[in-house]
Amino acid sequence: MLTAALKENLSFMVVEVARQLDDTLDFLQNGDAAAFQQINSRDDYIDNLKTVIENRCFTTLGEAKTISQRERDRIQATHTICVNLERIGDFCVSAADQLHYLNKHAILQHFDYQQIFDILAEHLQVVIPVLEKGDMGQALAICRAENQIDVIYKENFDKIMEELRRGKEIENLITVLFIFRYLERMGDSLLNIGEALLLSILGEKIKIEQFQALEETLSKSGLRTSLAEVEFSSILGSRSGCRISKVQGNGGLPFLAPQTQSSIFKEGNREKILTEKKNLERWNEIFPDLTPRLFSYQESEETASLLVEFLPGRTLEAIILKGDPDELHTVCMLLHATVLEIWTRTKKTTPIKANFIPQIMARMHSVLSVHPDFHRASQDIGSSEVMATDELLAKCRKIEEELAAPFSVFIHGDFNVNNIIYNAERERIQFIDLYRSREADYIQDVSVFIASNFRQPVFQEHLRERLNWFTKGMYQMAKNFAVEQGDETFELRMALALARSFYTSTRFELNNDFANEMFLRSHFLLEKVLAHQDKPWQTFSLPSGIMYY
């Protein structure tokens, strides 16, 4: 529970902000100078209350020897609420101050601003009860009130624009527009308060759009109760900007369809989520039970969400770093068998270009934003010329344009060790995060796998031996497959693929020395390819040591 002092101060703050809204409305309607002085004076008191509440929140978290996660969430929500209450108070001062720039006070009365104050007052009065009782419906109503305010703002904005086009009272109309802009920003703060209340109820920070997507997606999958009874915990936020969370009911999910007892909810860009949905369906057709089952899909104008099966087990990353030797060998054999079966089943004899160099170029900006010096300029060392990064890439791109894999397979597309799951109970390898799956050169997956091992931020010798052992096994398996399939440019394309994977991986590594290792290896491989251009590509030999750290 919140401490009595914290609850008391937050209650006082809600009351004072409500009074601030009343006085601001009165001032905008009547222009009473005394009311403006009261607004300014109360703003200082609201600021002080915010400071007191912030200090109590931080003190409570710092001094408590044991505190439940639920209480942490409520304290975090309390802090967010007080910050946004203070912002509403500030916007009241700013809106009221604009009245001094009006030459004709009556102009403001042509526009409907009272509705916004009514909405704010109505929803502020339930903030404390919602925080105490965890009323999901009321929390959602507070969130959705922001949309009502946006609609009112837009109606008045359009009316102001229409008046401005007539060319009269321009300065006064611009001042009125500023006043409405501050009122609209109060709605944004009210939304933040509502989302903070959702945090206190759900135990997870979630925006109203994401909540609605979750609600609709779960409903399609068979939800038969309030979402408040569902445990919702973030697993991670993907680099593509998608939100990924695990959804599970308290004490099981008797109110969900049996197959969705434990699920993964993913929400983000509509195009990306739709692509992943299609890829999941494709994987299910060609290799059932390899990937999560798709339970439901929901889309809006810009975003989409899906609910998929939660795959029990451990990631390959965890097994490589922490598994016992017997388990490590078992998983290695299963992974190789699974990958070979996928390649065999999905092989198409039409040649396909991988375009590894364009992938480097497309990610260059992201790399340089993290490591600005990872862009080599040309220089002379004795009688030798060291080629600039741009020139090196351009020449290797011309070489790559003449190359193609003799066949394509359906690849994972992001074959990192943390996207591979081992289910020990079923002795099965499974894949997750399949947004980038497509028909492509199988070397793409192999190079990504090798780079994901290489860039593991562990430097103990025994762990590096494990990583290198797994890397060697994957590379040798792929090389043997290439020989069986008559793929004569395997090693050359692998050099380009590894150059791509090493270079682009530097954007995820803040350890500059470690990132520089990958940067240098990438350039070394590109230079080695370029040096071989007057010889048969079939004779190119990949330096195996390049894969190991």
Coordinates of C-alpha atoms in Angstrom, one line a residue:
M1 CA 0.0 0.0 0.0
L2 CA 1.0 3.6 -0.5
T3 CA 2.1 5.3 2.7
A4 CA -0.5 7.5 4.3
A5 CA 1.7 10.6 3.8
L6 CA 2.2 9.9 0.1
K7 CA -1.5 9.3 -0.5
E8 CA -2.4 12.4 1.5
N9 CA 0.0 14.6 -0.5
L10 CA -1.2 13.2 -3.8
S11 CA -4.8 13.8 -2.8
F12 CA -4.0 17.4 -1.9
M13 CA -2.3 17.8 -5.2
V14 CA -5.3 16.5 -7.1
V15 CA -7.6 18.9 -5.2
E16 CA -5.3 21.9 -5.9
V17 CA -5.0 21.2 -9.6
A18 CA -8.8 20.9 -9.8
R19 CA -9.1 24.3 -8.1
Q20 CA -6.5 25.6 -10.5
L21 CA -8.7 24.5 -13.4
D22 CA -11.7 26.1 -11.9
D23 CA -9.9 29.4 -11.4
T24 CA -8.4 29.3 -14.9
L25 CA -11.9 28.7 -16.4
D26 CA -13.3 31.6 -14.3
F27 CA -10.4 33.9 -15.4
L28 CA -10.9 33.0 -19.1
Q29 CA -14.6 33.7 -18.8
N30 CA -14.4 36.9 -16.7
G31 CA -10.8 38.2 -16.9
D32 CA -10.7 39.0 -13.2
A33 CA -7.2 40.2 -12.2
A34 CA -7.5 38.7 -8.7
A35 CA -8.2 35.3 -10.2
F36 CA -4.9 35.5 -12.2
Q37 CA -2.9 36.3 -9.1
Q38 CA -4.5 33.3 -7.4
I39 CA -3.6 31.0 -10.3
N40 CA 0.1 32.1 -10.1
S41 CA 0.2 31.7 -6.3
R42 CA -1.4 28.3 -6.4
D43 CA 1.1 27.2 -9.0
D44 CA 3.9 27.6 -6.5
Y45 CA 2.1 25.4 -4.0
I46 CA 1.5 22.7 -6.7
D47 CA 5.2 22.8 -7.5
N48 CA 6.0 22.3 -3.9
L49 CA 3.6 19.4 -3.6
K50 CA 5.3 17.8 -6.6
T51 CA 8.7 18.1 -5.0
V52 CA 7.4 16.6 -1.7
I53 CA 5.7 13.6 -3.5
E54 CA 8.8 13.0 -5.6
N55 CA 11.0 12.9 -2.6
R56 CA 8.7 10.6 -0.7
C57 CA 8.5 8.2 -3.7
F58 CA 12.3 8.0 -4.0
T59 CA 12.7 7.7 -0.2
T60 CA 10.2 4.9 0.0
L61 CA 11.9 3.0 -2.7
G62 CA 15.3 3.6 -1.3
E63 CA 14.6 2.8 2.4
A64 CA 12.3 -0.2 2.0
K65 CA 14.2 -3.4 2.7
T66 CA 11.5 -5.5 1.1
I67 CA 8.9 -4.1 -1.3
S68 CA 6.7 -6.0 -3.7
Q69 CA 6.8 -5.4 -7.4
R70 CA 3.2 -4.3 -7.2
E71 CA 4.1 -1.6 -4.7
R72 CA 7.0 -0.5 -6.8
D73 CA 4.6 -0.1 -9.7
R74 CA 2.2 1.9 -7.6
I75 CA 4.9 4.2 -6.4
Q76 CA 6.2 4.7 -10.0
A77 CA 2.6 5.4 -11.1
T78 CA 2.2 7.9 -8.2
H79 CA 5.3 9.7 -9.4
T80 CA 4.1 9.9 -13.0
I81 CA 0.7 11.1 -11.8
C82 CA 2.2 13.9 -9.7
V83 CA 4.5 15.0 -12.6
N84 CA 1.6 15.3 -15.0
L85 CA -0.7 17.0 -12.4
E86 CA 2.1 19.7 -12.1
R87 CA 2.1 20.0 -15.9
I88 CA -1.6 20.6 -16.0
G89 CA -1.1 23.3 -13.3
D90 CA 1.6 24.9 -15.5
F91 CA -0.6 24.8 -18.6
C92 CA -3.3 26.6 -16.6
V93 CA -0.8 29.5 -15.8
S94 CA 0.3 29.6 -19.5
A95 CA -3.3 29.6 -20.8
A96 CA -4.3 32.3 -18.4
D97 CA -1.3 34.4 -19.2
Q98 CA -2.3 34.5 -22.9
L99 CA -5.4 36.5 -21.9
H100 CA -3.2 39.5 -21.4
Y101 CA -2.5 39.6 -25.2
L102 CA -6.2 39.7 -26.1
N103 CA -7.4 43.2 -27.2
K104 CA -11.0 42.0 -27.3
H105 CA -11.9 39.5 -24.5
A106 CA -15.2 38.8 -26.1
I107 CA -13.5 37.0 -29.1
L108 CA -12.5 34.1 -26.8
Q109 CA -16.2 33.6 -25.9
H110 CA -17.0 32.7 -29.5
F111 CA -15.2 29.4 -28.9
D112 CA -16.1 26.4 -26.8
Y113 CA -13.3 25.8 -24.3
Q114 CA -15.5 25.0 -21.3
Q115 CA -16.0 21.4 -22.5
I116 CA -12.3 20.8 -22.1
F117 CA -12.3 22.0 -18.5
D118 CA -15.4 19.9 -17.7
I119 CA -13.7 16.7 -19.1
L120 CA -10.5 17.4 -17.1
A121 CA -12.4 18.1 -13.9
E122 CA -14.6 15.0 -14.3
H123 CA -11.7 12.6 -14.7
L124 CA -9.3 14.2 -12.2
Q125 CA -11.8 13.5 -9.4
V126 CA -11.5 9.8 -9.8
V127 CA -7.7 9.5 -10.0
I128 CA -7.2 8.7 -6.3
P129 CA -10.1 6.1 -6.2
V130 CA -8.7 4.4 -9.3
L131 CA -5.2 4.3 -7.7
E132 CA -6.7 2.8 -4.5
K133 CA -9.1 0.3 -6.0
G134 CA -7.5 -0.6 -9.3
D135 CA -10.6 0.1 -11.4
M136 CA -9.6 -0.8 -14.9
G137 CA -12.7 0.7 -16.5
Q138 CA -12.2 4.1 -14.9
A139 CA -8.5 4.1 -15.8
L140 CA -9.4 3.5 -19.4
A141 CA -12.0 6.2 -19.3
I142 CA -9.3 8.7 -18.1
C143 CA -7.0 7.6 -21.0
R144 CA -9.8 7.9 -23.6
A145 CA -10.8 11.4 -22.3
E146 CA -7.7 12.7 -24.1
N147 CA -9.3 11.7 -27.5
Q148 CA -12.4 13.7 -26.5
I149 CA -10.3 16.7 -25.8
D150 CA -8.5 16.3 -29.1
V151 CA -11.8 16.3 -31.0
I152 CA -12.9 19.5 -29.2
Y153 CA -9.5 21.1 -29.9
K154 CA -9.8 20.2 -33.6
E155 CA -13.3 21.6 -33.9
N156 CA -12.1 24.9 -32.4
F157 CA -8.9 24.9 -34.4
D158 CA -10.8 24.6 -37.7
K159 CA -13.1 27.4 -36.6
I160 CA -10.1 29.7 -35.8
M161 CA -8.5 28.9 -39.1
E162 CA -11.8 29.8 -40.9
E163 CA -11.9 33.1 -39.0
L164 CA -8.2 33.8 -39.8
R165 CA -8.8 33.4 -43.5
R166 CA -11.2 36.3 -43.4
G167 CA -8.3 38.5 -42.4
K168 CA -9.8 40.1 -39.4
E169 CA -8.7 40.1 -35.7
I170 CA -5.6 38.1 -36.7
E171 CA -3.6 38.8 -33.5
N172 CA -6.5 38.0 -31.2
L173 CA -7.3 34.8 -33.1
I174 CA -3.7 33.6 -32.8
T175 CA -3.8 34.3 -29.1
V176 CA -7.0 32.2 -28.8
L177 CA -5.2 29.4 -30.8
F178 CA -2.4 29.5 -28.2
I179 CA -4.9 29.2 -25.4
F180 CA -6.5 26.1 -27.0
R181 CA -3.1 24.6 -27.6
Y182 CA -2.3 24.7 -23.9
L183 CA -5.7 23.2 -23.2
E184 CA -5.0 20.4 -25.6
R185 CA -1.7 19.7 -23.9
M186 CA -3.6 19.3 -20.6
G187 CA -5.3 16.4 -22.3
D188 CA -1.9 14.9 -23.1
S189 CA -1.0 15.0 -19.4
L190 CA -4.4 13.5 -18.5
L191 CA -3.5 10.6 -20.9
N192 CA -0.2 10.1 -19.1
I193 CA -2.0 10.0 -15.8
G194 CA -4.4 7.3 -17.2
E195 CA -1.5 5.2 -18.5
A196 CA 0.2 5.5 -15.1
L197 CA -3.0 4.1 -13.5
L198 CA -2.9 1.2 -16.0
L199 CA 0.7 0.6 -14.8
S200 CA -0.5 0.4 -11.2
I201 CA -3.3 -2.1 -12.2
L202 CA -1.5 -4.3 -14.8
G203 CA 2.0 -4.0 -13.4
E204 CA 3.3 -3.1 -16.8
K205 CA 3.9 0.2 -18.6
I206 CA 1.6 0.2 -21.6
K207 CA 0.2 2.9 -23.8
I208 CA -3.5 3.1 -24.4
E209 CA -3.1 2.1 -28.1
Q210 CA -1.1 -0.9 -27.1
F211 CA -3.7 -1.8 -24.4
Q212 CA -6.5 -1.7 -27.0
A213 CA -4.5 -3.8 -29.4
L214 CA -3.8 -6.3 -26.6
E215 CA -7.5 -6.3 -25.6
E216 CA -8.7 -6.9 -29.2
T217 CA -6.1 -9.5 -30.0
L218 CA -6.8 -11.5 -26.8
S219 CA -10.6 -11.2 -27.5
K220 CA -10.1 -12.8 -30.9
S221 CA -8.2 -15.6 -29.3
G222 CA -10.9 -16.5 -26.8
L223 CA -10.6 -14.1 -23.8
R224 CA -13.6 -14.5 -21.5
T225 CA -12.9 -12.2 -18.6
S226 CA -11.5 -8.8 -17.7
L227 CA -8.0 -8.0 -18.9
A228 CA -7.2 -7.0 -15.3
E229 CA -7.0 -10.8 -14.6
V230 CA -4.2 -11.3 -17.1
E231 CA -0.6 -11.0 -16.2
F232 CA 1.2 -8.9 -18.8
S233 CA 5.0 -8.7 -18.6
S234 CA 7.4 -7.3 -21.1
I235 CA 10.0 -9.6 -22.4
L236 CA 11.8 -7.1 -24.6
G237 CA 11.5 -4.4 -27.1
S238 CA 12.8 -5.4 -30.4
R239 CA 15.3 -3.4 -32.4
S240 CA 12.6 -2.9 -35.0
G241 CA 10.5 -1.0 -32.5
C242 CA 8.0 -3.8 -31.7
R243 CA 6.8 -4.4 -28.2
I244 CA 7.0 -8.0 -27.2
S245 CA 5.3 -9.3 -24.0
K246 CA 4.3 -12.5 -22.3
V247 CA 0.6 -12.8 -21.5
Q248 CA -0.5 -15.2 -18.8
G249 CA -3.5 -15.5 -16.4
N250 CA -3.2 -15.3 -12.7
G251 CA -3.1 -19.0 -11.6
G252 CA -3.6 -20.3 -15.1
L253 CA -5.9 -19.1 -17.8
P254 CA -9.3 -20.8 -17.3
F255 CA -10.9 -17.9 -19.2
L256 CA -8.8 -18.3 -22.3
A257 CA -9.1 -20.8 -25.0
P258 CA -7.0 -23.9 -23.9
Q259 CA -4.3 -23.4 -26.6
T260 CA -3.5 -19.9 -25.5
Q261 CA -2.7 -20.7 -21.9
S262 CA 0.6 -18.9 -22.2
S263 CA 1.2 -16.6 -25.1
I264 CA 3.4 -13.9 -26.6
F265 CA 1.9 -10.6 -27.6
K266 CA 3.7 -8.6 -30.2
E267 CA 2.6 -5.1 -31.3
G268 CA 4.2 -2.6 -33.7
N269 CA 4.5 -1.4 -37.3
R270 CA 1.6 -2.9 -39.3
E271 CA 3.8 -3.9 -42.3
K272 CA 6.3 -5.7 -40.1
I273 CA 3.8 -7.5 -38.0
L274 CA 1.8 -8.5 -41.1
T275 CA 5.0 -9.8 -42.6
E276 CA 5.8 -11.9 -39.5
K277 CA 2.2 -13.3 -39.6
K278 CA 2.6 -14.4 -43.2
N279 CA 6.0 -15.9 -42.4
L280 CA 4.6 -17.8 -39.4
E281 CA 1.9 -19.2 -41.7
R282 CA 4.5 -20.1 -44.3
W283 CA 6.7 -21.9 -41.7
N284 CA 3.8 -23.8 -40.4
E285 CA 3.1 -25.1 -44.0
I286 CA 6.6 -26.3 -44.7
F287 CA 7.8 -27.3 -41.2
P288 CA 5.0 -27.7 -38.7
D289 CA 5.9 -27.3 -35.0
L290 CA 9.2 -25.6 -35.8
T291 CA 7.8 -22.1 -35.0
P292 CA 5.1 -20.7 -32.6
R293 CA 1.5 -21.2 -33.5
L294 CA -0.4 -18.1 -34.5
F295 CA -3.5 -17.6 -32.3
S296 CA -4.8 -14.2 -33.5
Y297 CA -4.0 -11.1 -35.5
Q298 CA -5.4 -7.6 -35.3
E299 CA -4.5 -4.5 -37.3
S300 CA -5.3 -0.8 -37.3
E301 CA -4.4 1.9 -39.7
E302 CA -0.7 2.1 -38.7
T303 CA -0.1 -0.7 -36.3
A304 CA -0.9 -4.4 -35.9
S305 CA -0.6 -7.0 -33.2
L306 CA -0.5 -10.7 -33.0
L307 CA -0.8 -13.4 -30.3
V308 CA 1.4 -16.4 -30.7
E309 CA 2.3 -19.5 -28.8
F310 CA 4.9 -19.1 -26.0
L311 CA 7.6 -21.7 -26.6
P312 CA 9.0 -23.2 -23.4
G313 CA 12.6 -24.0 -23.2
R314 CA 15.9 -22.1 -23.3
T315 CA 17.7 -20.1 -25.9
L316 CA 20.7 -21.5 -27.6
E317 CA 22.6 -18.6 -26.2
A318 CA 21.9 -19.8 -22.7
I319 CA 22.8 -23.3 -23.5
I320 CA 26.1 -22.5 -25.1
L321 CA 27.1 -20.3 -22.1
K322 CA 25.6 -22.3 -19.3
G323 CA 24.6 -25.8 -20.5
D324 CA 26.5 -29.0 -19.5
P325 CA 28.7 -30.6 -22.2
D326 CA 26.4 -33.5 -23.0
E327 CA 23.5 -31.1 -23.5
L328 CA 25.7 -28.9 -25.7
H329 CA 26.5 -31.8 -28.0
T330 CA 22.9 -32.9 -28.2
V331 CA 21.7 -29.4 -29.1
C332 CA 24.4 -29.0 -31.7
M333 CA 23.4 -32.2 -33.4
L334 CA 19.7 -31.4 -33.3
L335 CA 20.3 -27.9 -34.7
H336 CA 22.4 -29.2 -37.6
A337 CA 19.8 -31.8 -38.4
T338 CA 17.0 -29.2 -38.3
V339 CA 18.8 -26.7 -40.4
L340 CA 19.8 -29.3 -43.0
E341 CA 16.2 -30.6 -43.2
I342 CA 14.9 -27.0 -43.7
W343 CA 17.5 -26.4 -46.5
T344 CA 16.7 -29.7 -48.2
R345 CA 12.9 -29.2 -48.0
T346 CA 12.8 -25.6 -49.2
K347 CA 15.6 -25.7 -51.8
K348 CA 14.7 -24.1 -55.1
T349 CA 17.2 -24.5 -58.0
T350 CA 16.8 -20.9 -59.2
P351 CA 20.0 -18.9 -58.6
I352 CA 19.6 -16.0 -56.2
K353 CA 21.7 -13.0 -55.3
A354 CA 22.3 -12.2 -51.6
N355 CA 23.2 -8.5 -51.9
F356 CA 25.4 -8.5 -48.7
I357 CA 27.2 -5.3 -49.7
P358 CA 23.9 -3.3 -50.1
Q359 CA 23.0 -4.5 -46.6
I360 CA 26.1 -2.9 -45.3
M361 CA 25.4 0.3 -47.1
A362 CA 21.8 0.4 -45.8
R363 CA 23.0 0.2 -42.2
M364 CA 26.0 2.5 -42.5
H365 CA 24.2 5.4 -40.9
S366 CA 23.3 3.3 -37.9
V367 CA 26.8 2.1 -37.5
L368 CA 28.3 5.6 -37.7
S369 CA 25.8 7.0 -35.2
V370 CA 27.3 4.6 -32.6
H371 CA 30.9 4.6 -33.9
P372 CA 31.6 7.8 -36.0
D373 CA 35.1 6.7 -36.7
F374 CA 34.1 3.4 -38.3
H375 CA 34.4 4.8 -41.8
R376 CA 37.9 4.6 -43.1
A377 CA 39.4 7.2 -45.3
S378 CA 42.0 6.4 -48.0
Q379 CA 45.6 6.7 -47.1
D380 CA 49.1 5.7 -48.3
I381 CA 51.3 3.5 -46.2
G382 CA 54.7 3.4 -47.9
S383 CA 54.1 2.3 -51.4
S384 CA 50.7 0.8 -50.6
E385 CA 47.3 2.4 -50.8
V386 CA 44.7 1.6 -48.2
M387 CA 41.4 2.0 -49.8
A388 CA 38.6 4.1 -48.2
T389 CA 35.5 2.2 -46.9
D390 CA 33.2 3.7 -49.6
E391 CA 35.5 2.7 -52.4
L392 CA 36.1 -0.8 -51.0
L393 CA 32.4 -1.3 -50.7
A394 CA 31.7 0.0 -54.2
K395 CA 34.3 -2.4 -55.8
C396 CA 33.1 -5.4 -53.8
R397 CA 29.5 -4.6 -54.8
K398 CA 30.5 -4.9 -58.4
I399 CA 32.0 -8.2 -57.7
E400 CA 28.9 -9.4 -55.8
E401 CA 26.6 -8.3 -58.7
E402 CA 28.3 -11.0 -60.8
L403 CA 27.8 -13.7 -58.1
A404 CA 24.7 -15.7 -57.2
A405 CA 24.0 -18.6 -55.0
P406 CA 23.1 -21.6 -57.2
F407 CA 19.9 -22.1 -55.3
S408 CA 17.7 -20.5 -52.6
V409 CA 16.3 -21.8 -49.4
F410 CA 13.7 -20.4 -47.0
I411 CA 15.9 -18.8 -44.3
H412 CA 15.2 -17.6 -40.8
G413 CA 16.5 -14.1 -41.6
D414 CA 17.7 -13.2 -38.1
F415 CA 19.4 -16.4 -37.1
N416 CA 20.9 -15.2 -33.8
V417 CA 21.5 -17.6 -31.0
N418 CA 18.8 -15.9 -28.9
N419 CA 16.2 -16.7 -31.6
I420 CA 16.8 -20.4 -31.4
I421 CA 14.9 -22.3 -28.6
Y422 CA 15.7 -25.8 -27.3
N423 CA 12.9 -27.7 -25.6
A424 CA 14.6 -30.4 -23.6
E425 CA 11.4 -32.2 -22.7
R426 CA 10.5 -32.7 -26.3
E427 CA 14.1 -32.7 -27.6
R428 CA 13.2 -30.2 -30.3
I429 CA 14.8 -27.1 -31.8
Q430 CA 12.4 -24.3 -32.5
F431 CA 12.7 -20.8 -34.0
I432 CA 11.3 -17.4 -32.9
D433 CA 11.3 -13.8 -34.2
L434 CA 10.6 -14.6 -37.9
Y435 CA 9.9 -11.2 -39.4
R436 CA 12.9 -11.4 -41.8
S437 CA 12.2 -14.9 -43.1
R438 CA 12.4 -15.1 -46.9
E439 CA 13.8 -17.0 -49.9
A440 CA 17.5 -16.3 -49.9
D441 CA 21.1 -17.5 -49.9
Y442 CA 21.5 -20.0 -47.0
I443 CA 24.8 -18.3 -46.3
Q444 CA 22.9 -15.3 -44.8
D445 CA 21.7 -17.4 -41.9
V446 CA 25.1 -19.0 -41.4
S447 CA 27.0 -15.7 -41.3
V448 CA 24.5 -14.2 -38.9
F449 CA 24.7 -17.2 -36.6
I450 CA 28.6 -17.0 -36.6
A451 CA 28.5 -13.2 -35.9
S452 CA 26.0 -13.6 -33.1
N453 CA 28.4 -16.1 -31.4
F454 CA 31.4 -13.8 -32.1
R455 CA 29.8 -10.7 -30.6
Q456 CA 28.8 -12.3 -27.3
P457 CA 30.3 -10.0 -24.6
V458 CA 32.1 -12.8 -22.7
F459 CA 35.8 -13.1 -22.6
Q460 CA 36.5 -16.0 -20.3
E461 CA 38.6 -18.5 -22.1
H462 CA 36.4 -21.5 -21.4
L463 CA 33.3 -19.7 -22.6
R464 CA 35.0 -18.5 -25.8
E465 CA 36.0 -22.1 -26.5
R466 CA 32.4 -23.1 -26.3
L467 CA 31.3 -20.3 -28.6
N468 CA 34.1 -21.1 -31.1
W469 CA 33.3 -24.8 -31.0
F470 CA 29.7 -24.1 -31.9
T471 CA 30.8 -21.6 -34.6
K472 CA 33.1 -24.2 -36.1
G473 CA 30.4 -26.8 -36.2
M474 CA 27.9 -24.6 -37.9
Y475 CA 30.4 -23.5 -40.5
Q476 CA 31.7 -27.0 -41.3
M477 CA 28.1 -28.3 -41.6
A478 CA 27.3 -25.5 -44.1
K479 CA 30.5 -26.1 -46.0
N480 CA 29.8 -29.8 -46.3
F481 CA 26.3 -29.0 -47.6
A482 CA 27.8 -26.7 -50.1
V483 CA 30.1 -29.4 -51.4
E484 CA 27.2 -31.8 -51.7
Q485 CA 25.2 -29.3 -53.6
G486 CA 28.0 -28.3 -55.9
D487 CA 28.1 -24.7 -54.6
E488 CA 31.6 -23.6 -55.8
T489 CA 31.5 -20.0 -54.6
F490 CA 30.5 -20.8 -51.0
E491 CA 33.7 -19.5 -49.4
L492 CA 33.7 -16.3 -51.4
R493 CA 30.1 -15.5 -50.6
M494 CA 30.7 -16.4 -47.0
A495 CA 33.5 -13.8 -46.8
L496 CA 31.1 -11.2 -48.1
A497 CA 28.4 -12.3 -45.7
L498 CA 30.7 -12.3 -42.7
A499 CA 32.0 -8.8 -43.7
R500 CA 28.4 -7.7 -43.7
S501 CA 27.6 -9.4 -40.4
F502 CA 30.7 -8.1 -38.6
Y503 CA 30.3 -4.5 -39.9
T504 CA 26.6 -4.2 -39.1
S505 CA 26.9 -5.8 -35.7
T506 CA 29.2 -3.0 -34.5
R507 CA 26.1 -0.8 -34.1
F508 CA 25.0 -3.1 -31.2
E509 CA 28.3 -3.0 -29.4
L510 CA 29.3 0.0 -27.2
N511 CA 32.7 -1.6 -26.2
N512 CA 34.7 0.3 -28.8
D513 CA 37.7 -2.1 -28.7
F514 CA 35.5 -5.1 -29.2
A515 CA 33.5 -3.3 -31.9
N516 CA 36.7 -2.4 -33.6
E517 CA 37.7 -6.1 -33.8
M518 CA 34.6 -6.6 -35.9
F519 CA 35.1 -3.5 -38.0
L520 CA 38.7 -4.5 -38.9
R521 CA 37.7 -8.1 -39.7
S522 CA 35.0 -6.8 -42.0
H523 CA 37.5 -4.7 -43.9
F524 CA 40.0 -7.5 -44.0
L525 CA 37.5 -9.8 -45.6
L526 CA 36.5 -7.2 -48.2
E527 CA 40.1 -6.6 -49.1
K528 CA 40.8 -10.3 -49.4
V529 CA 37.9 -10.7 -51.8
L530 CA 39.1 -7.7 -53.8
A531 CA 42.6 -9.1 -54.0
H532 CA 41.2 -12.3 -55.5
Q533 CA 39.3 -10.7 -58.4
D534 CA 41.7 -11.8 -61.1
K535 CA 41.6 -15.4 -60.1
P536 CA 38.8 -18.0 -60.3
W537 CA 36.3 -17.4 -57.6
Q538 CA 36.1 -21.1 -57.0
T539 CA 39.6 -21.0 -55.7
F540 CA 38.9 -18.4 -53.0
S541 CA 39.7 -19.7 -49.5
L542 CA 38.1 -18.2 -46.4
P543 CA 40.6 -17.7 -43.5
S544 CA 38.9 -19.8 -40.9
G545 CA 40.5 -17.9 -38.0
I546 CA 38.4 -14.8 -38.9
M547 CA 35.4 -16.4 -37.3
Y548 CA 36.9 -16.9 -33.8
Y549 CA 37.7 -14.4 -31.1

